[in-house]
Amino acid sequence: MSDTPTPVELLDGRSATVGRSRVTRLLPKRAHRTVGAWCFADRFGPDDVSEAAMAVGPHPHIGLQTVTWLHAGEVLHTDSLGSEQLIRPGELNLMTSGDGIAHAEESPTGAVGALAGIQLWVALPDETRHGPAAFEHHGDLPIVEAAGADVHLLVGEWGGERSPARHDTPLVGLDVHLHGDAELGLDPTFEHVVIPVDGPVVVDGTPVEPGRSGYLATGRASVSLAGTGRVMLLGGQPFGAELQMSWNFVGRTTAELDDAYRDWARALEQGTDRFGDVRSTLARVPAPPR
Ligand code: MN
C-alpha cells in the first residue's frame, strides 16, 4: 500500500424528479456505478411538507436493499410484507427486496415542517438477490464520539461499534456530524464516497460542495474531514459484479429486468404473487416507458 493515497475524485450530482420531489442523484455515476455495494444515492429536501408532502405510491423492487435515512421530518413506510413503520431522524429503515417486494412511502397525515434525508440502495449479491424479502427498522443505532465529530453508524462496523443492520457484503454507512476537523479511520480494502449534506466539507484538502461528492479509492487507512454540519460517508469492498439497473430494479441481465417489468405490469392489471399488495391509499406507480 502506498503512503500517499490517490487524491479525492470529485463527482457531480444531478437533479432528478422522484414523484413530486426534486432530488440530487449522487449515485450511480458513469465512472463509479457502485461504491462497495452502494448503487444509488438520492439526497432530498429540505422541503416544506405542507407544500411538498412525500407521496410515493406502491412500487416494486428487485435485487437490492433500500436504506432510508432522514435528516429532518417523518416518513411512513408500508410494504407487501405487511410492515407499517414511521421513521424519524436517527432511525434506519432497511428493506431487502430479494426477488421482489413492493412498498410505499408517504408523509404522515398532518405532517408539518421540513423533510430532508437520503435514499440509498445497496445491491444484493448473488447469494441473496433471489431470496426472500425482509424489512428491518432500527431505532437505536450506535453513536461514536470521535475528535471533531459525532459519528452515527448506520451499517457495518466503525470505531469499535457495530450496527445491527443487515448487510450481505462488506459495507459501512456513516452519518458524520462534524464540529471541526476530524480524522476518520477507514478500512483500506473499502472504496468510499463522501456526500456533504449541510454545507461544504474539505476532504483531505479538497473542498466538496453540496450537490457533489468525493470518491476515495481503496488503499486508504483514514480520511480527514473539515467543516461543520453533516456528511454521509459510504463505503464497501468493490462489488465486482456488473449491474444492470433500470427504474427500481437491479439485476445482472436485461432478461431479468424484462421479467420484473412484465410482472409489475401484471400486478397493475390483476395482482401478482411476485410483489404482493401494499396497504396504502396511494395508487400503484406504473413503470415509466423504457
Ligand atoms: Mn422504493
PDB file of C-alpha atoms and ligand atoms in Angstrom:
ATOM      1  CA  MET A   1       0.000   0.000   0.000  1.00  0.00           C
ATOM      2  CA  SER A   2       1.339   3.428  -0.938  1.00  0.00           C
ATOM      3  CA  ASP A   3       1.876   6.060   1.760  1.00  0.00           C
ATOM      4  CA  THR A   4       0.265   8.642  -0.494  1.00  0.00           C
ATOM      5  CA  PRO A   5      -3.366   7.776  -1.168  1.00  0.00           C
ATOM      6  CA  THR A   6      -4.930   8.609  -4.520  1.00  0.00           C
ATOM      7  CA  PRO A   7      -6.417  12.123  -4.495  1.00  0.00           C
ATOM      8  CA  VAL A   8     -10.088  12.742  -3.817  1.00  0.00           C
ATOM      9  CA  GLU A   9     -12.069  12.423  -7.060  1.00  0.00           C
ATOM     10  CA  LEU A  10     -14.887  14.983  -7.342  1.00  0.00           C
ATOM     11  CA  LEU A  11     -18.161  13.634  -8.751  1.00  0.00           C
ATOM     12  CA  ASP A  12     -21.062  15.856  -9.835  1.00  0.00           C
ATOM     13  CA  GLY A  13     -24.583  15.019  -8.721  1.00  0.00           C
ATOM     14  CA  ARG A  14     -27.532  15.755 -10.992  1.00  0.00           C
ATOM     15  CA  SER A  15     -31.096  16.930 -10.458  1.00  0.00           C
ATOM     16  CA  ALA A  16     -33.812  14.330 -10.869  1.00  0.00           C
ATOM     17  CA  THR A  17     -37.511  14.075 -10.015  1.00  0.00           C
ATOM     18  CA  VAL A  18     -38.993  11.325  -7.832  1.00  0.00           C
ATOM     19  CA  GLY A  19     -42.776  11.501  -7.518  1.00  0.00           C
ATOM     20  CA  ARG A  20     -43.323  15.221  -6.928  1.00  0.00           C
ATOM     21  CA  SER A  21     -39.969  15.872  -5.257  1.00  0.00           C
ATOM     22  CA  ARG A  22     -36.740  17.199  -6.692  1.00  0.00           C
ATOM     23  CA  VAL A  23     -33.676  15.255  -5.620  1.00  0.00           C
ATOM     24  CA  THR A  24     -29.933  15.330  -6.183  1.00  0.00           C
ATOM     25  CA  ARG A  25     -28.738  11.991  -7.557  1.00  0.00           C
ATOM     26  CA  LEU A  26     -25.175  11.235  -6.452  1.00  0.00           C
ATOM     27  CA  LEU A  27     -25.011   7.552  -7.432  1.00  0.00           C
ATOM     28  CA  PRO A  28     -24.766   5.773  -9.795  1.00  0.00           C
ATOM     29  CA  LYS A  29     -22.058   7.602 -11.740  1.00  0.00           C
ATOM     30  CA  ARG A  30     -20.639   6.524 -15.089  1.00  0.00           C
ATOM     31  CA  ALA A  31     -17.136   6.271 -13.600  1.00  0.00           C
ATOM     32  CA  HIS A  32     -18.403   4.600 -10.416  1.00  0.00           C
ATOM     33  CA  ARG A  33     -21.585   2.585 -10.920  1.00  0.00           C
ATOM     34  CA  THR A  34     -21.166   1.320  -7.370  1.00  0.00           C
ATOM     35  CA  VAL A  35     -19.155   2.255  -4.276  1.00  0.00           C
ATOM     36  CA  GLY A  36     -18.876  -1.040  -2.461  1.00  0.00           C
ATOM     37  CA  ALA A  37     -22.398  -2.399  -2.944  1.00  0.00           C
ATOM     38  CA  TRP A  38     -23.921   1.109  -2.623  1.00  0.00           C
ATOM     39  CA  CYS A  39     -25.518   1.578  -6.047  1.00  0.00           C
ATOM     40  CA  PHE A  40     -27.899   4.523  -5.644  1.00  0.00           C
ATOM     41  CA  ALA A  41     -27.936   7.733  -3.590  1.00  0.00           C
ATOM     42  CA  ASP A  42     -30.573  10.485  -3.782  1.00  0.00           C
ATOM     43  CA  ARG A  43     -30.437  13.474  -1.429  1.00  0.00           C
ATOM     44  CA  PHE A  44     -33.833  15.101  -0.949  1.00  0.00           C
ATOM     45  CA  GLY A  45     -35.049  18.254   0.765  1.00  0.00           C
ATOM     46  CA  PRO A  46     -35.244  20.193   2.846  1.00  0.00           C
ATOM     47  CA  ASP A  47     -38.814  20.566   1.547  1.00  0.00           C
ATOM     48  CA  ASP A  48     -41.744  22.189   3.351  1.00  0.00           C
ATOM     49  CA  VAL A  49     -44.082  19.223   3.854  1.00  0.00           C
ATOM     50  CA  SER A  50     -47.192  21.438   3.825  1.00  0.00           C
ATOM     51  CA  GLU A  51     -46.297  22.320   0.209  1.00  0.00           C
ATOM     52  CA  ALA A  52     -44.440  19.180  -0.912  1.00  0.00           C
ATOM     53  CA  ALA A  53     -45.512  16.134   1.088  1.00  0.00           C
ATOM     54  CA  MET A  54     -43.873  12.842   0.195  1.00  0.00           C
ATOM     55  CA  ALA A  55     -46.375  10.631  -1.627  1.00  0.00           C
ATOM     56  CA  VAL A  56     -44.675   7.750  -3.434  1.00  0.00           C
ATOM     57  CA  GLY A  57     -47.293   5.080  -4.128  1.00  0.00           C
ATOM     58  CA  PRO A  58     -46.700   1.332  -4.128  1.00  0.00           C
ATOM     59  CA  HIS A  59     -43.854   0.397  -6.478  1.00  0.00           C
ATOM     60  CA  PRO A  60     -41.689  -2.716  -6.870  1.00  0.00           C
ATOM     61  CA  HIS A  61     -38.027  -3.506  -6.273  1.00  0.00           C
ATOM     62  CA  ILE A  62     -35.767  -6.467  -7.072  1.00  0.00           C
ATOM     63  CA  GLY A  63     -32.130  -7.228  -6.298  1.00  0.00           C
ATOM     64  CA  LEU A  64     -31.451  -4.524  -3.705  1.00  0.00           C
ATOM     65  CA  GLN A  65     -31.860  -3.152  -0.212  1.00  0.00           C
ATOM     66  CA  THR A  66     -33.419   0.279   0.297  1.00  0.00           C
ATOM     67  CA  VAL A  67     -31.733   2.216   3.108  1.00  0.00           C
ATOM     68  CA  THR A  68     -33.767   5.220   4.257  1.00  0.00           C
ATOM     69  CA  TRP A  69     -32.150   7.844   6.482  1.00  0.00           C
ATOM     70  CA  LEU A  70     -33.782  11.169   7.392  1.00  0.00           C
ATOM     71  CA  HIS A  71     -32.155  14.432   8.391  1.00  0.00           C
ATOM     72  CA  ALA A  72     -35.495  16.123   9.180  1.00  0.00           C
ATOM     73  CA  GLY A  73     -39.179  15.173   9.279  1.00  0.00           C
ATOM     74  CA  GLU A  74     -41.027  11.851   9.271  1.00  0.00           C
ATOM     75  CA  VAL A  75     -41.956   9.266   6.621  1.00  0.00           C
ATOM     76  CA  LEU A  76     -44.406   6.373   6.828  1.00  0.00           C
ATOM     77  CA  HIS A  77     -43.231   3.161   5.145  1.00  0.00           C
ATOM     78  CA  THR A  78     -45.655   0.381   4.176  1.00  0.00           C
ATOM     79  CA  ASP A  79     -44.737  -2.751   2.233  1.00  0.00           C
ATOM     80  CA  SER A  80     -46.101  -6.012   0.829  1.00  0.00           C
ATOM     81  CA  LEU A  81     -44.776  -7.956   3.844  1.00  0.00           C
ATOM     82  CA  GLY A  82     -47.352  -6.050   5.930  1.00  0.00           C
ATOM     83  CA  SER A  83     -44.788  -3.727   7.525  1.00  0.00           C
ATOM     84  CA  GLU A  84     -46.016  -0.301   8.595  1.00  0.00           C
ATOM     85  CA  GLN A  85     -43.245   1.815  10.069  1.00  0.00           C
ATOM     86  CA  LEU A  86     -42.856   5.504  10.820  1.00  0.00           C
ATOM     87  CA  ILE A  87     -39.251   6.658  10.549  1.00  0.00           C
ATOM     88  CA  ARG A  88     -37.658   9.717  12.184  1.00  0.00           C
ATOM     89  CA  PRO A  89     -34.150  11.246  12.076  1.00  0.00           C
ATOM     90  CA  GLY A  90     -31.616   8.939  13.741  1.00  0.00           C
ATOM     91  CA  GLU A  91     -33.603   5.828  12.796  1.00  0.00           C
ATOM     92  CA  LEU A  92     -32.963   3.434   9.921  1.00  0.00           C
ATOM     93  CA  ASN A  93     -35.433   1.703   7.630  1.00  0.00           C
ATOM     94  CA  LEU A  94     -33.806  -1.191   5.785  1.00  0.00           C
ATOM     95  CA  MET A  95     -35.839  -3.146   3.254  1.00  0.00           C
ATOM     96  CA  THR A  96     -34.383  -6.185   1.500  1.00  0.00           C
ATOM     97  CA  SER A  97     -36.183  -6.891  -1.758  1.00  0.00           C
ATOM     98  CA  GLY A  98     -34.734 -10.298  -2.552  1.00  0.00           C
ATOM     99  CA  ASP A  99     -36.579 -11.486  -5.656  1.00  0.00           C
ATOM    100  CA  GLY A 100     -39.410  -8.976  -5.259  1.00  0.00           C
ATOM    101  CA  ILE A 101     -41.188  -6.610  -2.886  1.00  0.00           C
ATOM    102  CA  ALA A 102     -43.431  -3.547  -3.218  1.00  0.00           C
ATOM    103  CA  HIS A 103     -43.586  -0.560  -0.880  1.00  0.00           C
ATOM    104  CA  ALA A 104     -44.980   2.943  -0.483  1.00  0.00           C
ATOM    105  CA  GLU A 105     -43.522   5.980   1.274  1.00  0.00           C
ATOM    106  CA  GLU A 106     -45.528   8.986   2.334  1.00  0.00           C
ATOM    107  CA  SER A 107     -45.605  11.890   4.717  1.00  0.00           C
ATOM    108  CA  PRO A 108     -47.845  11.007   7.676  1.00  0.00           C
ATOM    109  CA  THR A 109     -51.258  12.711   7.791  1.00  0.00           C
ATOM    110  CA  GLY A 110     -50.994  16.170   9.282  1.00  0.00           C
ATOM    111  CA  ALA A 111     -47.210  16.362   8.978  1.00  0.00           C
ATOM    112  CA  VAL A 112     -45.724  19.874   9.063  1.00  0.00           C
ATOM    113  CA  GLY A 113     -42.244  21.347   8.842  1.00  0.00           C
ATOM    114  CA  ALA A 114     -39.208  20.274   6.879  1.00  0.00           C
ATOM    115  CA  LEU A 115     -38.464  16.902   5.302  1.00  0.00           C
ATOM    116  CA  ALA A 116     -34.906  16.034   4.300  1.00  0.00           C
ATOM    117  CA  GLY A 117     -32.808  12.922   4.010  1.00  0.00           C
ATOM    118  CA  ILE A 118     -31.058  10.482   1.773  1.00  0.00           C
ATOM    119  CA  GLN A 119     -32.434   7.448  -0.074  1.00  0.00           C
ATOM    120  CA  LEU A 120     -29.810   4.792  -0.613  1.00  0.00           C
ATOM    121  CA  TRP A 121     -29.793   1.417  -2.331  1.00  0.00           C
ATOM    122  CA  VAL A 122     -27.436  -1.472  -1.745  1.00  0.00           C
ATOM    123  CA  ALA A 123     -27.057  -4.096  -4.493  1.00  0.00           C
ATOM    124  CA  LEU A 124     -27.576  -7.639  -3.216  1.00  0.00           C
ATOM    125  CA  PRO A 125     -25.016 -10.355  -4.023  1.00  0.00           C
ATOM    126  CA  ASP A 126     -25.980 -13.481  -5.987  1.00  0.00           C
ATOM    127  CA  GLU A 127     -26.352 -15.434  -2.724  1.00  0.00           C
ATOM    128  CA  THR A 128     -29.368 -13.372  -1.542  1.00  0.00           C
ATOM    129  CA  ARG A 129     -30.752 -11.477  -4.522  1.00  0.00           C
ATOM    130  CA  HIS A 130     -33.147 -14.289  -5.441  1.00  0.00           C
ATOM    131  CA  GLY A 131     -34.047 -14.926  -1.797  1.00  0.00           C
ATOM    132  CA  PRO A 132     -36.921 -13.824   0.429  1.00  0.00           C
ATOM    133  CA  ALA A 133     -37.825 -10.195   1.095  1.00  0.00           C
ATOM    134  CA  ALA A 134     -37.367  -8.699   4.575  1.00  0.00           C
ATOM    135  CA  PHE A 135     -37.803  -5.437   6.463  1.00  0.00           C
ATOM    136  CA  GLU A 136     -35.913  -4.050   9.467  1.00  0.00           C
ATOM    137  CA  HIS A 137     -36.330  -0.876  11.498  1.00  0.00           C
ATOM    138  CA  HIS A 138     -33.550   0.242  13.810  1.00  0.00           C
ATOM    139  CA  GLY A 139     -34.449   2.989  16.267  1.00  0.00           C
ATOM    140  CA  ASP A 140     -31.321   2.873  18.392  1.00  0.00           C
ATOM    141  CA  LEU A 141     -28.076   2.848  16.401  1.00  0.00           C
ATOM    142  CA  PRO A 142     -24.554   3.281  17.808  1.00  0.00           C
ATOM    143  CA  ILE A 143     -23.098   6.799  18.012  1.00  0.00           C
ATOM    144  CA  VAL A 144     -19.312   7.122  18.323  1.00  0.00           C
ATOM    145  CA  GLU A 145     -17.940  10.362  19.777  1.00  0.00           C
ATOM    146  CA  ALA A 146     -14.692  10.949  17.910  1.00  0.00           C
ATOM    147  CA  ALA A 147     -12.391  14.004  17.902  1.00  0.00           C
ATOM    148  CA  GLY A 148     -14.143  16.667  15.805  1.00  0.00           C
ATOM    149  CA  ALA A 149     -17.233  14.581  15.011  1.00  0.00           C
ATOM    150  CA  ASP A 150     -20.095  12.513  16.354  1.00  0.00           C
ATOM    151  CA  VAL A 151     -20.405   9.511  14.082  1.00  0.00           C
ATOM    152  CA  HIS A 152     -23.789   7.793  13.678  1.00  0.00           C
ATOM    153  CA  LEU A 153     -23.284   4.223  12.494  1.00  0.00           C
ATOM    154  CA  LEU A 154     -25.996   3.121  10.062  1.00  0.00           C
ATOM    155  CA  VAL A 155     -24.463  -0.029   8.631  1.00  0.00           C
ATOM    156  CA  GLY A 156     -21.314  -2.035   9.307  1.00  0.00           C
ATOM    157  CA  GLU A 157     -18.590  -1.521  11.904  1.00  0.00           C
ATOM    158  CA  TRP A 158     -16.765   1.653  12.871  1.00  0.00           C
ATOM    159  CA  GLY A 159     -14.885   2.960  15.892  1.00  0.00           C
ATOM    160  CA  GLY A 160     -15.312  -0.273  17.826  1.00  0.00           C
ATOM    161  CA  GLU A 161     -19.093  -0.296  17.393  1.00  0.00           C
ATOM    162  CA  ARG A 162     -21.271  -2.464  15.186  1.00  0.00           C
ATOM    163  CA  SER A 163     -24.635  -1.610  13.628  1.00  0.00           C
ATOM    164  CA  PRO A 164     -27.336  -4.281  13.977  1.00  0.00           C
ATOM    165  CA  ALA A 165     -28.476  -3.583  10.379  1.00  0.00           C
ATOM    166  CA  ARG A 166     -28.235  -6.499   7.954  1.00  0.00           C
ATOM    167  CA  HIS A 167     -25.666  -6.297   5.206  1.00  0.00           C
ATOM    168  CA  ASP A 168     -24.876  -9.109   2.784  1.00  0.00           C
ATOM    169  CA  THR A 169     -21.498  -7.757   1.567  1.00  0.00           C
ATOM    170  CA  PRO A 170     -18.718  -5.877   3.447  1.00  0.00           C
ATOM    171  CA  LEU A 171     -20.161  -2.386   3.873  1.00  0.00           C
ATOM    172  CA  VAL A 172     -20.078   0.747   6.000  1.00  0.00           C
ATOM    173  CA  GLY A 173     -22.520   3.675   6.208  1.00  0.00           C
ATOM    174  CA  LEU A 174     -21.880   6.666   8.491  1.00  0.00           C
ATOM    175  CA  ASP A 175     -23.654   9.969   9.183  1.00  0.00           C
ATOM    176  CA  VAL A 176     -20.838  12.184  10.431  1.00  0.00           C
ATOM    177  CA  HIS A 177     -21.816  15.286  12.444  1.00  0.00           C
ATOM    178  CA  LEU A 178     -18.727  17.477  12.071  1.00  0.00           C
ATOM    179  CA  HIS A 179     -17.858  20.198  14.562  1.00  0.00           C
ATOM    180  CA  GLY A 180     -14.323  20.884  13.442  1.00  0.00           C
ATOM    181  CA  ASP A 181     -11.539  18.796  11.973  1.00  0.00           C
ATOM    182  CA  ALA A 182     -11.862  15.038  12.148  1.00  0.00           C
ATOM    183  CA  GLU A 183      -9.587  12.216  11.078  1.00  0.00           C
ATOM    184  CA  LEU A 184     -11.688   9.131  10.470  1.00  0.00           C
ATOM    185  CA  GLY A 185     -10.241   5.665  10.193  1.00  0.00           C
ATOM    186  CA  LEU A 186     -11.117   3.699   7.048  1.00  0.00           C
ATOM    187  CA  ASP A 187     -10.901   0.045   6.044  1.00  0.00           C
ATOM    188  CA  PRO A 188      -8.212   0.094   3.310  1.00  0.00           C
ATOM    189  CA  THR A 189      -9.947  -2.748   1.453  1.00  0.00           C
ATOM    190  CA  PHE A 190     -13.022  -0.483   1.030  1.00  0.00           C
ATOM    191  CA  GLU A 191     -13.666   2.269  -1.508  1.00  0.00           C
ATOM    192  CA  HIS A 192     -15.684   5.219  -0.124  1.00  0.00           C
ATOM    193  CA  VAL A 193     -17.712   8.243  -1.114  1.00  0.00           C
ATOM    194  CA  VAL A 194     -18.170  11.412   0.976  1.00  0.00           C
ATOM    195  CA  ILE A 195     -21.506  13.210   0.497  1.00  0.00           C
ATOM    196  CA  PRO A 196     -21.889  16.687   2.071  1.00  0.00           C
ATOM    197  CA  VAL A 197     -25.363  17.338   3.482  1.00  0.00           C
ATOM    198  CA  ASP A 198     -25.489  20.726   5.238  1.00  0.00           C
ATOM    199  CA  GLY A 199     -22.647  22.658   3.609  1.00  0.00           C
ATOM    200  CA  PRO A 200     -19.219  22.309   2.044  1.00  0.00           C
ATOM    201  CA  VAL A 201     -16.714  19.913   3.576  1.00  0.00           C
ATOM    202  CA  VAL A 202     -12.977  19.785   2.949  1.00  0.00           C
ATOM    203  CA  VAL A 203     -11.918  16.190   2.256  1.00  0.00           C
ATOM    204  CA  ASP A 204      -8.142  15.715   2.577  1.00  0.00           C
ATOM    205  CA  GLY A 205      -7.687  19.330   1.467  1.00  0.00           C
ATOM    206  CA  THR A 206     -10.204  19.165  -1.406  1.00  0.00           C
ATOM    207  CA  PRO A 207     -13.393  21.237  -0.935  1.00  0.00           C
ATOM    208  CA  VAL A 208     -16.571  19.307  -1.790  1.00  0.00           C
ATOM    209  CA  GLU A 209     -19.769  21.352  -2.177  1.00  0.00           C
ATOM    210  CA  PRO A 210     -23.282  20.028  -1.530  1.00  0.00           C
ATOM    211  CA  GLY A 211     -24.589  18.594  -4.807  1.00  0.00           C
ATOM    212  CA  ARG A 212     -21.255  16.880  -5.437  1.00  0.00           C
ATOM    213  CA  SER A 213     -19.432  14.036  -3.748  1.00  0.00           C
ATOM    214  CA  GLY A 214     -15.844  12.999  -3.157  1.00  0.00           C
ATOM    215  CA  TYR A 215     -14.781   9.484  -4.189  1.00  0.00           C
ATOM    216  CA  LEU A 216     -11.963   7.761  -2.293  1.00  0.00           C
ATOM    217  CA  ALA A 217     -10.317   4.729  -3.882  1.00  0.00           C
ATOM    218  CA  THR A 218      -9.240   1.668  -1.901  1.00  0.00           C
ATOM    219  CA  GLY A 219      -5.913   1.726  -0.078  1.00  0.00           C
ATOM    220  CA  ARG A 220      -6.667   4.452   2.466  1.00  0.00           C
ATOM    221  CA  ALA A 221      -6.399   3.911   6.198  1.00  0.00           C
ATOM    222  CA  SER A 222      -8.016   7.271   7.035  1.00  0.00           C
ATOM    223  CA  VAL A 223      -9.568  10.457   5.663  1.00  0.00           C
ATOM    224  CA  SER A 224      -9.534  13.972   7.076  1.00  0.00           C
ATOM    225  CA  LEU A 225     -12.788  15.942   7.069  1.00  0.00           C
ATOM    226  CA  ALA A 226     -13.024  19.640   7.943  1.00  0.00           C
ATOM    227  CA  GLY A 227     -16.198  21.660   8.240  1.00  0.00           C
ATOM    228  CA  THR A 228     -19.398  21.860  10.214  1.00  0.00           C
ATOM    229  CA  GLY A 229     -22.675  20.047   9.769  1.00  0.00           C
ATOM    230  CA  ARG A 230     -23.458  16.631   8.441  1.00  0.00           C
ATOM    231  CA  VAL A 231     -21.626  14.449   5.927  1.00  0.00           C
ATOM    232  CA  MET A 232     -22.552  10.948   4.758  1.00  0.00           C
ATOM    233  CA  LEU A 233     -19.640   8.536   4.374  1.00  0.00           C
ATOM    234  CA  LEU A 234     -20.453   5.336   2.481  1.00  0.00           C
ATOM    235  CA  GLY A 235     -18.079   2.545   1.624  1.00  0.00           C
ATOM    236  CA  GLY A 236     -17.532  -1.111   0.989  1.00  0.00           C
ATOM    237  CA  GLN A 237     -15.417  -3.689  -0.781  1.00  0.00           C
ATOM    238  CA  PRO A 238     -15.599  -3.111  -4.557  1.00  0.00           C
ATOM    239  CA  PHE A 239     -18.703  -5.000  -5.643  1.00  0.00           C
ATOM    240  CA  GLY A 240     -17.183  -6.962  -8.516  1.00  0.00           C
ATOM    241  CA  ALA A 241     -20.316  -7.954 -10.420  1.00  0.00           C
ATOM    242  CA  GLU A 242     -21.566  -5.826 -13.324  1.00  0.00           C
ATOM    243  CA  LEU A 243     -25.051  -4.483 -12.517  1.00  0.00           C
ATOM    244  CA  GLN A 244     -27.957  -3.851 -14.834  1.00  0.00           C
ATOM    245  CA  MET A 245     -30.162  -1.137 -13.313  1.00  0.00           C
ATOM    246  CA  SER A 246     -33.443   0.140 -14.700  1.00  0.00           C
ATOM    247  CA  TRP A 247     -36.156   2.084 -12.824  1.00  0.00           C
ATOM    248  CA  ASN A 248     -36.473   0.323  -9.452  1.00  0.00           C
ATOM    249  CA  PHE A 249     -34.812  -2.898 -10.494  1.00  0.00           C
ATOM    250  CA  VAL A 250     -31.256  -4.138 -10.013  1.00  0.00           C
ATOM    251  CA  GLY A 251     -30.146  -7.285 -11.814  1.00  0.00           C
ATOM    252  CA  ARG A 252     -27.373  -8.777 -13.867  1.00  0.00           C
ATOM    253  CA  THR A 253     -29.091  -9.286 -17.245  1.00  0.00           C
ATOM    254  CA  THR A 254     -31.669  -7.392 -19.312  1.00  0.00           C
ATOM    255  CA  ALA A 255     -33.814 -10.538 -19.321  1.00  0.00           C
ATOM    256  CA  GLU A 256     -34.152 -10.286 -15.527  1.00  0.00           C
ATOM    257  CA  LEU A 257     -35.235  -6.675 -15.807  1.00  0.00           C
ATOM    258  CA  ASP A 258     -37.692  -7.581 -18.615  1.00  0.00           C
ATOM    259  CA  ASP A 259     -39.282 -10.158 -16.299  1.00  0.00           C
ATOM    260  CA  ALA A 260     -39.610  -7.621 -13.485  1.00  0.00           C
ATOM    261  CA  TYR A 261     -41.274  -5.042 -15.777  1.00  0.00           C
ATOM    262  CA  ARG A 262     -43.654  -7.734 -17.066  1.00  0.00           C
ATOM    263  CA  ASP A 263     -44.541  -8.916 -13.556  1.00  0.00           C
ATOM    264  CA  TRP A 264     -45.223  -5.366 -12.344  1.00  0.00           C
ATOM    265  CA  ALA A 265     -47.419  -4.686 -15.422  1.00  0.00           C
ATOM    266  CA  ARG A 266     -49.392  -7.812 -14.454  1.00  0.00           C
ATOM    267  CA  ALA A 267     -49.609  -6.573 -10.869  1.00  0.00           C
ATOM    268  CA  LEU A 268     -51.173  -3.325 -12.110  1.00  0.00           C
ATOM    269  CA  GLU A 269     -53.754  -5.300 -14.100  1.00  0.00           C
ATOM    270  CA  GLN A 270     -54.636  -8.202 -11.865  1.00  0.00           C
ATOM    271  CA  GLY A 271     -52.377  -8.514  -8.811  1.00  0.00           C
ATOM    272  CA  THR A 272     -49.456 -10.870  -8.679  1.00  0.00           C
ATOM    273  CA  ASP A 273     -47.685 -13.220  -6.309  1.00  0.00           C
ATOM    274  CA  ARG A 274     -44.285 -11.737  -7.037  1.00  0.00           C
ATOM    275  CA  PHE A 275     -44.634  -8.273  -5.495  1.00  0.00           C
ATOM    276  CA  GLY A 276     -47.717  -8.633  -3.293  1.00  0.00           C
ATOM    277  CA  ASP A 277     -50.111  -5.992  -2.007  1.00  0.00           C
ATOM    278  CA  VAL A 278     -49.266  -2.817  -0.106  1.00  0.00           C
ATOM    279  CA  ARG A 279     -51.756  -1.272   2.305  1.00  0.00           C
ATOM    280  CA  SER A 280     -51.733   2.306   1.026  1.00  0.00           C
ATOM    281  CA  THR A 281     -54.314   4.879  -0.057  1.00  0.00           C
ATOM    282  CA  LEU A 282     -51.959   5.862  -2.881  1.00  0.00           C
ATOM    283  CA  ALA A 283     -52.268   4.364  -6.359  1.00  0.00           C
ATOM    284  CA  ARG A 284     -49.664   1.869  -7.590  1.00  0.00           C
ATOM    285  CA  VAL A 285     -46.981   3.589  -9.649  1.00  0.00           C
ATOM    286  CA  PRO A 286     -46.805   2.395 -13.256  1.00  0.00           C
ATOM    287  CA  ALA A 287     -43.337   1.805 -14.707  1.00  0.00           C
ATOM    288  CA  PRO A 288     -42.143   4.640 -16.945  1.00  0.00           C
ATOM    289  CA  PRO A 289     -41.744   3.890 -20.665  1.00  0.00           C
ATOM    290  CA  ARG A 290     -38.386   2.210 -21.305  1.00  0.00           C
TER     291      ARG A 290
HETATM  292 MN    MN B   1     -38.662   2.404  -3.350  1.00  0.00          MN
END
